[in-house]
């Protein structure tokens, strides 16, 4: 195992290199959005983002390229210690988090879910 994430009471094993992905359906545009992340030095770094379409709050990054039906780009954002995933129950899907395996988070209304790297 190349590390893990804590999501609420769950521990999620990460893929090789400490990578994981998040995918969800945008609440307004109803289009897919996905991100690839890597855990580095106890923080999470966004290494790639992609959107299936564009619209309200879904504009691709300035270096975005269209590949296989997705706008894909590499954001330049600093690493973060945690991600807070909303769980309104009003979106078409929950958050699909994939490390070694995939799990759906936040598909029903609940408190926001905090995602953090496991302690080294």
mmCIF file of N, CA and C in Angstrom:
data_model
loop_
_atom_site.group_PDB
_atom_site.id
_atom_site.type_symbol
_atom_site.label_atom_id
_atom_site.label_comp_id
_atom_site.label_asym_id
_atom_site.label_seq_id
_atom_site.Cartn_x
_atom_site.Cartn_y
_atom_site.Cartn_z
ATOM 1 N N UNK A 1 0.850 -1.180 0.000
ATOM 2 C CA UNK A 1 0.000 0.000 0.000
ATOM 3 C C UNK A 1 0.892 1.238 0.000
ATOM 4 N N UNK A 2 0.486 2.269 -0.727
ATOM 5 C CA UNK A 2 1.260 3.503 -0.838
ATOM 6 C C UNK A 2 0.661 4.621 0.000
ATOM 7 N N UNK A 3 0.083 4.293 1.124
ATOM 8 C CA UNK A 3 -0.522 5.292 1.970
ATOM 9 C C UNK A 3 -2.020 5.109 2.037
ATOM 10 N N UNK A 4 -2.657 6.008 2.791
ATOM 11 C CA UNK A 4 -4.101 5.911 2.926
ATOM 12 C C UNK A 4 -4.701 7.271 3.254
ATOM 13 N N UNK A 5 -6.030 7.316 3.156
ATOM 14 C CA UNK A 5 -6.810 8.494 3.506
ATOM 15 C C UNK A 5 -7.786 8.114 4.603
ATOM 16 N N UNK A 6 -8.115 9.085 5.435
ATOM 17 C CA UNK A 6 -9.175 8.944 6.424
ATOM 18 C C UNK A 6 -10.352 9.756 5.905
ATOM 19 N N UNK A 7 -11.509 9.123 5.776
ATOM 20 C CA UNK A 7 -12.742 9.785 5.331
ATOM 21 C C UNK A 7 -13.804 9.462 6.369
ATOM 22 N N UNK A 8 -14.030 10.385 7.299
ATOM 23 C CA UNK A 8 -14.940 10.077 8.397
ATOM 24 C C UNK A 8 -14.348 8.951 9.226
ATOM 25 N N UNK A 9 -15.080 7.838 9.341
ATOM 26 C CA UNK A 9 -14.609 6.679 10.098
ATOM 27 C C UNK A 9 -13.942 5.634 9.206
ATOM 28 N N UNK A 10 -13.821 5.916 7.903
ATOM 29 C CA UNK A 10 -13.239 4.950 6.959
ATOM 30 C C UNK A 10 -11.768 5.225 6.699
ATOM 31 N N UNK A 11 -11.027 4.165 6.427
ATOM 32 C CA UNK A 11 -9.657 4.264 5.948
ATOM 33 C C UNK A 11 -9.648 3.722 4.529
ATOM 34 N N UNK A 12 -9.081 4.501 3.606
ATOM 35 C CA UNK A 12 -9.089 4.134 2.190
ATOM 36 C C UNK A 12 -7.645 3.995 1.714
ATOM 37 N N UNK A 13 -7.286 2.799 1.233
ATOM 38 C CA UNK A 13 -5.935 2.543 0.726
ATOM 39 C C UNK A 13 -5.739 3.283 -0.589
ATOM 40 N N UNK A 14 -4.542 3.868 -0.757
ATOM 41 C CA UNK A 14 -4.237 4.619 -1.972
ATOM 42 C C UNK A 14 -3.531 3.765 -3.007
ATOM 43 N N UNK A 15 -3.653 4.195 -4.245
ATOM 44 C CA UNK A 15 -2.986 3.531 -5.362
ATOM 45 C C UNK A 15 -1.479 3.811 -5.286
ATOM 46 N N UNK A 16 -0.737 3.163 -6.164
ATOM 47 C CA UNK A 16 0.711 3.341 -6.237
ATOM 48 C C UNK A 16 1.055 4.823 -6.325
ATOM 49 N N UNK A 17 2.085 5.224 -5.634
ATOM 50 C CA UNK A 17 2.507 6.619 -5.664
ATOM 51 C C UNK A 17 1.665 7.530 -4.796
ATOM 52 N N UNK A 18 0.750 6.966 -3.987
ATOM 53 C CA UNK A 18 -0.077 7.782 -3.107
ATOM 54 C C UNK A 18 -1.167 8.546 -3.821
ATOM 55 N N UNK A 19 -1.593 8.038 -4.997
ATOM 56 C CA UNK A 19 -2.606 8.752 -5.777
ATOM 57 C C UNK A 19 -4.023 8.253 -5.497
ATOM 58 N N UNK A 20 -4.974 9.178 -5.680
ATOM 59 C CA UNK A 20 -6.394 8.844 -5.619
ATOM 60 C C UNK A 20 -7.147 9.789 -6.528
ATOM 61 N N UNK A 21 -8.373 9.412 -6.858
ATOM 62 C CA UNK A 21 -9.206 10.279 -7.697
ATOM 63 C C UNK A 21 -10.544 10.523 -7.013
ATOM 64 N N UNK A 22 -11.128 11.647 -7.351
ATOM 65 C CA UNK A 22 -12.479 12.000 -6.933
ATOM 66 C C UNK A 22 -13.273 12.299 -8.190
ATOM 67 N N UNK A 23 -14.498 11.789 -8.273
ATOM 68 C CA UNK A 23 -15.364 12.110 -9.404
ATOM 69 C C UNK A 23 -16.766 12.328 -8.866
ATOM 70 N N UNK A 24 -17.467 13.300 -9.436
ATOM 71 C CA UNK A 24 -18.827 13.622 -9.018
ATOM 72 C C UNK A 24 -19.570 14.284 -10.157
ATOM 73 N N UNK A 25 -20.867 14.459 -9.984
ATOM 74 C CA UNK A 25 -21.703 15.142 -10.970
ATOM 75 C C UNK A 25 -22.022 16.533 -10.438
ATOM 76 N N UNK A 26 -21.745 17.537 -11.257
ATOM 77 C CA UNK A 26 -21.988 18.933 -10.874
ATOM 78 C C UNK A 26 -23.463 19.133 -10.570
ATOM 79 N N UNK A 27 -23.759 19.819 -9.468
ATOM 80 C CA UNK A 27 -25.144 19.948 -9.003
ATOM 81 C C UNK A 27 -26.032 20.768 -9.929
ATOM 82 N N UNK A 28 -25.488 21.730 -10.661
ATOM 83 C CA UNK A 28 -26.294 22.576 -11.548
ATOM 84 C C UNK A 28 -26.245 22.069 -12.984
ATOM 85 N N UNK A 29 -25.048 21.876 -13.499
ATOM 86 C CA UNK A 29 -24.878 21.506 -14.907
ATOM 87 C C UNK A 29 -25.115 20.021 -15.180
ATOM 88 N N UNK A 30 -25.098 19.189 -14.130
ATOM 89 C CA UNK A 30 -25.311 17.739 -14.258
ATOM 90 C C UNK A 30 -24.278 17.086 -15.184
ATOM 91 N N UNK A 31 -23.068 17.615 -15.163
ATOM 92 C CA UNK A 31 -21.950 17.073 -15.941
ATOM 93 C C UNK A 31 -20.912 16.493 -14.983
ATOM 94 N N UNK A 32 -20.143 15.540 -15.462
ATOM 95 C CA UNK A 32 -19.122 14.891 -14.637
ATOM 96 C C UNK A 32 -17.887 15.774 -14.468
ATOM 97 N N UNK A 33 -17.326 15.683 -13.287
ATOM 98 C CA UNK A 33 -16.098 16.377 -12.929
ATOM 99 C C UNK A 33 -15.219 15.346 -12.244
ATOM 100 N N UNK A 34 -13.924 15.358 -12.553
ATOM 101 C CA UNK A 34 -13.023 14.428 -11.862
ATOM 102 C C UNK A 34 -11.697 15.119 -11.572
ATOM 103 N N UNK A 35 -11.070 14.670 -10.513
ATOM 104 C CA UNK A 35 -9.778 15.206 -10.120
ATOM 105 C C UNK A 35 -8.871 14.046 -9.720
ATOM 106 N N UNK A 36 -7.576 14.208 -10.020
ATOM 107 C CA UNK A 36 -6.569 13.261 -9.539
ATOM 108 C C UNK A 36 -5.715 13.990 -8.521
ATOM 109 N N UNK A 37 -5.481 13.323 -7.397
ATOM 110 C CA UNK A 37 -4.730 13.883 -6.291
ATOM 111 C C UNK A 37 -3.564 12.966 -5.936
ATOM 112 N N UNK A 38 -2.558 13.529 -5.290
ATOM 113 C CA UNK A 38 -1.423 12.741 -4.786
ATOM 114 C C UNK A 38 -1.115 13.216 -3.371
ATOM 115 N N UNK A 39 -0.908 12.261 -2.462
ATOM 116 C CA UNK A 39 -0.493 12.592 -1.106
ATOM 117 C C UNK A 39 1.021 12.718 -1.100
ATOM 118 N N UNK A 40 1.482 13.883 -0.633
ATOM 119 C CA UNK A 40 2.916 14.176 -0.548
ATOM 120 C C UNK A 40 3.186 14.862 0.785
ATOM 121 N N UNK A 41 4.085 14.328 1.580
ATOM 122 C CA UNK A 41 4.483 14.954 2.844
ATOM 123 C C UNK A 41 3.287 15.311 3.731
ATOM 124 N N UNK A 42 2.319 14.404 3.832
ATOM 125 C CA UNK A 42 1.177 14.612 4.708
ATOM 126 C C UNK A 42 0.136 15.597 4.197
ATOM 127 N N UNK A 43 0.245 15.998 2.951
ATOM 128 C CA UNK A 43 -0.723 16.908 2.333
ATOM 129 C C UNK A 43 -1.201 16.311 1.016
ATOM 130 N N UNK A 44 -2.281 16.872 0.503
ATOM 131 C CA UNK A 44 -2.841 16.404 -0.765
ATOM 132 C C UNK A 44 -2.629 17.470 -1.840
ATOM 133 N N UNK A 45 -2.066 17.035 -2.966
ATOM 134 C CA UNK A 45 -1.795 17.954 -4.081
ATOM 135 C C UNK A 45 -2.685 17.556 -5.259
ATOM 136 N N UNK A 46 -3.424 18.537 -5.788
ATOM 137 C CA UNK A 46 -4.249 18.334 -6.979
ATOM 138 C C UNK A 46 -3.323 18.312 -8.190
ATOM 139 N N UNK A 47 -3.304 17.182 -8.918
ATOM 140 C CA UNK A 47 -2.379 17.068 -10.051
ATOM 141 C C UNK A 47 -3.074 17.114 -11.408
ATOM 142 N N UNK A 48 -4.398 16.881 -11.443
ATOM 143 C CA UNK A 48 -5.117 16.966 -12.716
ATOM 144 C C UNK A 48 -6.607 17.148 -12.435
ATOM 145 N N UNK A 49 -7.253 17.943 -13.259
ATOM 146 C CA UNK A 49 -8.701 18.130 -13.181
ATOM 147 C C UNK A 49 -9.275 17.938 -14.577
ATOM 148 N N UNK A 50 -10.536 17.498 -14.634
ATOM 149 C CA UNK A 50 -11.189 17.295 -15.930
ATOM 150 C C UNK A 50 -12.693 17.491 -15.764
ATOM 151 N N UNK A 51 -13.311 18.104 -16.764
ATOM 152 C CA UNK A 51 -14.763 18.275 -16.780
ATOM 153 C C UNK A 51 -15.298 17.749 -18.098
ATOM 154 N N UNK A 52 -16.482 17.154 -18.041
ATOM 155 C CA UNK A 52 -17.112 16.554 -19.215
ATOM 156 C C UNK A 52 -17.751 17.623 -20.097
ATOM 157 N N UNK A 53 -18.119 18.742 -19.515
ATOM 158 C CA UNK A 53 -18.720 19.846 -20.260
ATOM 159 C C UNK A 53 -18.279 21.139 -19.619
ATOM 160 N N UNK A 54 -18.897 22.229 -19.995
ATOM 161 C CA UNK A 54 -18.574 23.494 -19.354
ATOM 162 C C UNK A 54 -19.883 24.201 -19.040
ATOM 163 N N UNK A 55 -19.808 25.189 -18.186
ATOM 164 C CA UNK A 55 -20.999 25.921 -17.780
ATOM 165 C C UNK A 55 -20.773 26.553 -16.431
ATOM 166 N N UNK A 56 -21.830 26.801 -15.699
ATOM 167 C CA UNK A 56 -21.774 27.486 -14.409
ATOM 168 C C UNK A 56 -20.791 26.806 -13.456
ATOM 169 N N UNK A 57 -19.671 27.460 -13.196
ATOM 170 C CA UNK A 57 -18.688 26.921 -12.259
ATOM 171 C C UNK A 57 -17.897 25.743 -12.779
ATOM 172 N N UNK A 58 -17.933 25.492 -14.077
ATOM 173 C CA UNK A 58 -17.236 24.327 -14.636
ATOM 174 C C UNK A 58 -16.299 24.701 -15.777
ATOM 175 N N UNK A 59 -15.734 25.876 -15.735
ATOM 176 C CA UNK A 59 -14.846 26.285 -16.815
ATOM 177 C C UNK A 59 -13.516 25.546 -16.700
ATOM 178 N N UNK A 60 -13.026 24.985 -17.801
ATOM 179 C CA UNK A 60 -11.718 24.324 -17.746
ATOM 180 C C UNK A 60 -10.617 25.346 -17.503
ATOM 181 N N UNK A 61 -9.485 24.862 -17.005
ATOM 182 C CA UNK A 61 -8.341 25.739 -16.762
ATOM 183 C C UNK A 61 -7.804 26.325 -18.055
ATOM 184 N N UNK A 62 -6.975 27.362 -17.954
ATOM 185 C CA UNK A 62 -6.478 28.057 -19.146
ATOM 186 C C UNK A 62 -5.648 27.177 -20.080
ATOM 187 N N UNK A 63 -5.037 26.109 -19.542
ATOM 188 C CA UNK A 63 -4.248 25.213 -20.389
ATOM 189 C C UNK A 63 -5.028 23.943 -20.737
ATOM 190 N N UNK A 64 -6.344 23.981 -20.567
ATOM 191 C CA UNK A 64 -7.178 22.810 -20.819
ATOM 192 C C UNK A 64 -7.140 22.343 -22.260
ATOM 193 N N UNK A 65 -7.098 21.028 -22.436
ATOM 194 C CA UNK A 65 -7.160 20.420 -23.769
ATOM 195 C C UNK A 65 -8.326 19.436 -23.787
ATOM 196 N N UNK A 66 -8.943 19.283 -24.938
ATOM 197 C CA UNK A 66 -10.083 18.394 -25.078
ATOM 198 C C UNK A 66 -9.577 17.009 -25.454
ATOM 199 N N UNK A 67 -9.790 16.018 -24.561
ATOM 200 C CA UNK A 67 -9.312 14.646 -24.775
ATOM 201 C C UNK A 67 -10.435 13.663 -24.481
ATOM 202 N N UNK A 68 -10.828 12.881 -25.455
ATOM 203 C CA UNK A 68 -11.823 11.815 -25.257
ATOM 204 C C UNK A 68 -13.104 12.311 -24.576
ATOM 205 N N UNK A 69 -13.568 13.493 -24.969
ATOM 206 C CA UNK A 69 -14.815 14.027 -24.431
ATOM 207 C C UNK A 69 -14.685 14.788 -23.122
ATOM 208 N N UNK A 70 -13.466 14.971 -22.632
ATOM 209 C CA UNK A 70 -13.215 15.694 -21.375
ATOM 210 C C UNK A 70 -12.297 16.880 -21.632
ATOM 211 N N UNK A 71 -12.538 18.003 -20.941
ATOM 212 C CA UNK A 71 -11.564 19.091 -20.864
ATOM 213 C C UNK A 71 -10.637 18.752 -19.714
ATOM 214 N N UNK A 72 -9.331 18.637 -19.978
ATOM 215 C CA UNK A 72 -8.347 18.184 -18.984
ATOM 216 C C UNK A 72 -7.270 19.256 -18.826
ATOM 217 N N UNK A 73 -6.859 19.512 -17.585
ATOM 218 C CA UNK A 73 -5.791 20.471 -17.334
ATOM 219 C C UNK A 73 -5.099 20.158 -16.011
ATOM 220 N N UNK A 74 -3.952 20.785 -15.782
ATOM 221 C CA UNK A 74 -3.178 20.613 -14.556
ATOM 222 C C UNK A 74 -3.269 21.917 -13.755
ATOM 223 N N UNK A 75 -4.108 21.941 -12.732
ATOM 224 C CA UNK A 75 -4.238 23.157 -11.912
ATOM 225 C C UNK A 75 -2.940 23.472 -11.167
ATOM 226 N N UNK A 76 -2.760 24.733 -10.862
ATOM 227 C CA UNK A 76 -1.595 25.126 -10.053
ATOM 228 C C UNK A 76 -2.116 25.619 -8.706
ATOM 229 N N UNK A 77 -2.426 24.680 -7.843
ATOM 230 C CA UNK A 77 -2.946 24.996 -6.513
ATOM 231 C C UNK A 77 -1.985 24.439 -5.471
ATOM 232 N N UNK A 78 -1.834 25.118 -4.348
ATOM 233 C CA UNK A 78 -0.942 24.590 -3.308
ATOM 234 C C UNK A 78 -1.535 23.338 -2.679
ATOM 235 N N UNK A 79 -0.701 22.490 -2.091
ATOM 236 C CA UNK A 79 -1.200 21.305 -1.392
ATOM 237 C C UNK A 79 -2.078 21.718 -0.213
ATOM 238 N N UNK A 80 -3.006 20.832 0.153
ATOM 239 C CA UNK A 80 -3.915 21.097 1.275
ATOM 240 C C UNK A 80 -3.811 19.966 2.296
ATOM 241 N N UNK A 81 -4.124 20.272 3.552
ATOM 242 C CA UNK A 81 -4.098 19.275 4.622
ATOM 243 C C UNK A 81 -5.372 18.441 4.655
ATOM 244 N N UNK A 82 -6.487 19.034 4.173
ATOM 245 C CA UNK A 82 -7.756 18.315 4.179
ATOM 246 C C UNK A 82 -8.661 18.834 3.077
ATOM 247 N N UNK A 83 -9.611 17.983 2.683
ATOM 248 C CA UNK A 83 -10.676 18.358 1.760
ATOM 249 C C UNK A 83 -11.990 18.152 2.491
ATOM 250 N N UNK A 84 -12.900 19.100 2.342
ATOM 251 C CA UNK A 84 -14.220 18.978 2.956
ATOM 252 C C UNK A 84 -15.216 18.719 1.833
ATOM 253 N N UNK A 85 -15.838 17.539 1.857
ATOM 254 C CA UNK A 85 -16.780 17.128 0.821
ATOM 255 C C UNK A 85 -18.201 17.322 1.333
ATOM 256 N N UNK A 86 -18.971 18.151 0.641
ATOM 257 C CA UNK A 86 -20.365 18.392 1.029
ATOM 258 C C UNK A 86 -21.190 17.137 0.774
ATOM 259 N N UNK A 87 -22.220 16.981 1.553
ATOM 260 C CA UNK A 87 -23.114 15.825 1.416
ATOM 261 C C UNK A 87 -24.549 16.330 1.547
ATOM 262 N N UNK A 88 -25.016 17.042 0.513
ATOM 263 C CA UNK A 88 -26.340 17.665 0.575
ATOM 264 C C UNK A 88 -27.474 16.688 0.297
ATOM 265 N N UNK A 89 -27.167 15.606 -0.405
ATOM 266 C CA UNK A 89 -28.216 14.676 -0.811
ATOM 267 C C UNK A 89 -29.036 15.210 -1.969
ATOM 268 N N UNK A 90 -28.704 16.402 -2.469
ATOM 269 C CA UNK A 90 -29.465 17.041 -3.551
ATOM 270 C C UNK A 90 -28.807 16.876 -4.917
ATOM 271 N N UNK A 91 -27.604 16.330 -4.950
ATOM 272 C CA UNK A 91 -26.898 16.147 -6.214
ATOM 273 C C UNK A 91 -27.226 14.779 -6.798
ATOM 274 N N UNK A 92 -27.035 14.619 -8.112
ATOM 275 C CA UNK A 92 -27.376 13.335 -8.744
ATOM 276 C C UNK A 92 -26.559 12.141 -8.239
ATOM 277 N N UNK A 93 -25.351 12.412 -7.749
ATOM 278 C CA UNK A 93 -24.489 11.336 -7.252
ATOM 279 C C UNK A 93 -23.724 11.819 -6.029
ATOM 280 N N UNK A 94 -23.109 10.876 -5.340
ATOM 281 C CA UNK A 94 -22.180 11.229 -4.276
ATOM 282 C C UNK A 94 -20.804 11.427 -4.879
ATOM 283 N N UNK A 95 -19.818 11.460 -4.039
ATOM 284 C CA UNK A 95 -18.417 11.559 -4.453
ATOM 285 C C UNK A 95 -17.891 10.153 -4.655
ATOM 286 N N UNK A 96 -17.340 9.859 -5.820
ATOM 287 C CA UNK A 96 -16.706 8.562 -6.078
ATOM 288 C C UNK A 96 -15.220 8.745 -5.802
ATOM 289 N N UNK A 97 -14.723 8.129 -4.729
ATOM 290 C CA UNK A 97 -13.320 8.228 -4.370
ATOM 291 C C UNK A 97 -12.662 6.896 -4.687
ATOM 292 N N UNK A 98 -11.604 6.940 -5.485
ATOM 293 C CA UNK A 98 -10.897 5.714 -5.870
ATOM 294 C C UNK A 98 -9.432 5.815 -5.488
ATOM 295 N N UNK A 99 -8.985 4.840 -4.721
ATOM 296 C CA UNK A 99 -7.579 4.632 -4.415
ATOM 297 C C UNK A 99 -7.265 3.272 -5.002
ATOM 298 N N UNK A 100 -7.002 2.281 -4.140
ATOM 299 C CA UNK A 100 -6.866 0.898 -4.603
ATOM 300 C C UNK A 100 -8.236 0.398 -5.052
ATOM 301 N N UNK A 101 -9.273 0.689 -4.255
ATOM 302 C CA UNK A 101 -10.660 0.366 -4.581
ATOM 303 C C UNK A 101 -11.451 1.663 -4.622
ATOM 304 N N UNK A 102 -12.702 1.592 -5.051
ATOM 305 C CA UNK A 102 -13.564 2.771 -5.123
ATOM 306 C C UNK A 102 -14.678 2.679 -4.093
ATOM 307 N N UNK A 103 -15.053 3.839 -3.568
ATOM 308 C CA UNK A 103 -16.143 3.938 -2.607
ATOM 309 C C UNK A 103 -16.917 5.218 -2.913
ATOM 310 N N UNK A 104 -18.236 5.190 -2.702
ATOM 311 C CA UNK A 104 -19.055 6.384 -2.879
ATOM 312 C C UNK A 104 -19.282 7.023 -1.515
ATOM 313 N N UNK A 105 -19.016 8.315 -1.445
ATOM 314 C CA UNK A 105 -19.175 9.083 -0.214
ATOM 315 C C UNK A 105 -20.207 10.184 -0.426
ATOM 316 N N UNK A 106 -20.951 10.537 0.594
ATOM 317 C CA UNK A 106 -21.837 11.692 0.540
ATOM 318 C C UNK A 106 -23.004 11.591 -0.412
ATOM 319 N N UNK A 107 -23.515 10.398 -0.664
ATOM 320 C CA UNK A 107 -24.642 10.238 -1.597
ATOM 321 C C UNK A 107 -25.966 10.643 -0.962
ATOM 322 N N UNK A 108 -26.026 10.644 0.365
ATOM 323 C CA UNK A 108 -27.238 11.051 1.069
ATOM 324 C C UNK A 108 -26.915 12.252 1.953
ATOM 325 N N UNK A 109 -27.951 12.959 2.337
ATOM 326 C CA UNK A 109 -27.756 14.155 3.149
ATOM 327 C C UNK A 109 -27.109 13.799 4.480
ATOM 328 N N UNK A 110 -26.038 14.512 4.796
ATOM 329 C CA UNK A 110 -25.301 14.286 6.037
ATOM 330 C C UNK A 110 -24.384 15.482 6.264
ATOM 331 N N UNK A 111 -23.689 15.443 7.377
ATOM 332 C CA UNK A 111 -22.690 16.472 7.648
ATOM 333 C C UNK A 111 -21.587 16.375 6.591
ATOM 334 N N UNK A 112 -20.895 17.480 6.309
ATOM 335 C CA UNK A 112 -19.753 17.404 5.379
ATOM 336 C C UNK A 112 -18.749 16.353 5.857
ATOM 337 N N UNK A 113 -18.091 15.743 4.922
ATOM 338 C CA UNK A 113 -17.117 14.697 5.210
ATOM 339 C C UNK A 113 -15.719 15.282 5.019
ATOM 340 N N UNK A 114 -14.858 15.119 6.009
ATOM 341 C CA UNK A 114 -13.493 15.635 5.929
ATOM 342 C C UNK A 114 -12.573 14.494 5.494
ATOM 343 N N UNK A 115 -11.787 14.768 4.482
ATOM 344 C CA UNK A 115 -10.853 13.805 3.905
ATOM 345 C C UNK A 115 -9.436 14.265 4.240
ATOM 346 N N UNK A 116 -8.639 13.369 4.861
ATOM 347 C CA UNK A 116 -7.270 13.701 5.257
ATOM 348 C C UNK A 116 -6.343 12.524 4.986
ATOM 349 N N UNK A 117 -5.063 12.814 4.749
ATOM 350 C CA UNK A 117 -4.103 11.706 4.671
ATOM 351 C C UNK A 117 -3.952 11.062 6.040
ATOM 352 N N UNK A 118 -3.697 9.757 6.046
ATOM 353 C CA UNK A 118 -3.387 9.066 7.294
ATOM 354 C C UNK A 118 -2.064 9.607 7.828
ATOM 355 N N UNK A 119 -1.893 9.519 9.133
ATOM 356 C CA UNK A 119 -0.617 9.939 9.723
ATOM 357 C C UNK A 119 0.488 9.018 9.239
ATOM 358 N N UNK A 120 1.667 9.578 8.957
ATOM 359 C CA UNK A 120 2.778 8.729 8.471
ATOM 360 C C UNK A 120 3.225 7.738 9.518
#
